[in-house]
Amino acid sequence: MAIRNIVILGEDDVLRKRARRVDKFDKRLRTLLDDMAQTMYKADGVGLAAPQVGILKRAVVVDVGDGLIELVNPEILKQEGGAVGVEGCLSVPGRRGTVERPERVLVRAQNRDGKAIELEAEGLLAVALCHEIDHLDGIVYVDKMIEDVTDQEEEED
Amino acid sequence: MAKRVILTEGDDALRRRSRTVERFDARLAMLLDDLADTMYAANGAGLAAPQVGILKRAVVVDAGTGLIELVNPEIVSHEGSVIGVESCLSVPGRCCTVERPEKVVVRAQNRLGEAIEVAGENFLARALCHEIDHLDGTLYIDRMIEDVSDRYRQVGRDEA
């Protein structure tokens, strides 16, 4: 397990490339997933996609507080509803913005052993899954941002 | 108009102090529209901007008598006190008793920045106090007297 370096938007075009499907469910993939989880937790994030650590593979990790989810080759099969929420991204430090996302999604993916899995998610988990899966296609949340809400800081009194 | 994601307890934005609104612009109008949409969709009686992750001093309330939008609200006077049951869209599945004033007068601004005053009694007074608390990072469970979640099922209009 190791902490990986998180790529910052604008510094490396790897965040703008389409990641490749994972075909080999080997030790390298397991190391990547382990490292991504460790890197996400260390950075206090709720999700991390492989391109964010410079690896163009379709793999993401998410933990919105209910435990770690690892998804390989994830695809959104169904989505429902829509709601605007505030997002940030470990690759876009210091910024926050609102984005419209589905309220519920059904995701099909594989686990680290290559076994097919399906996941139904709503609320923040649905948002996090959409955000991470976007990274696999070179999309960063700022591309979909409705409003930049970076400036909002609490008052000192 | 759009529905926004409601943050739940544990999210840091709910614990921060919101900032005074200085610009009465299209962004504020959109926020107020979205807050009302989100509140009605969730069957709530009130919603504060920090509950959707926006740290601005803006709330919407509808205690059954029509929509009230308040920007930079302040309680300027209160009278009496009543213990009542509250719940919160940001604390799903729970309801608790809280002591609140029986009557309040709130000074605020409308979406155009004009000074307004709203007087509320009973449930409206409770909803106003509950929402204004959110602007200072206070949740009603901080003021809880007793957790009565097992005795009351949440009913739409009691949620704020």
CSV table of C-alpha atoms in Angstrom, one decimal, chain A residues 5 8 35 41 56 72 77 91 110 122 130 151:
chain,number,residue,atom,x,y,z
A,5,ASN,CA,0.5,11.6,-6.1
A,8,ILE,CA,-3.9,18.5,-10.4
A,35,ASP,CA,-3.2,2.7,-3.2
A,41,TYR,CA,-8.5,8.5,2.8
A,56,LEU,CA,-5.6,5.5,-17.4
A,72,VAL,CA,-13.7,-1.6,-12.1
A,77,LEU,CA,-27.1,1.7,-16.5
A,91,SER,CA,-7.7,17.4,-8.6
A,110,GLN,CA,-16.7,-5.5,-11.8
A,122,GLU,CA,-28.9,7.5,-4.2
A,130,CYS,CA,-21.2,10.0,-11.3
A,151,ASP,CA,-15.7,32.2,-2.2
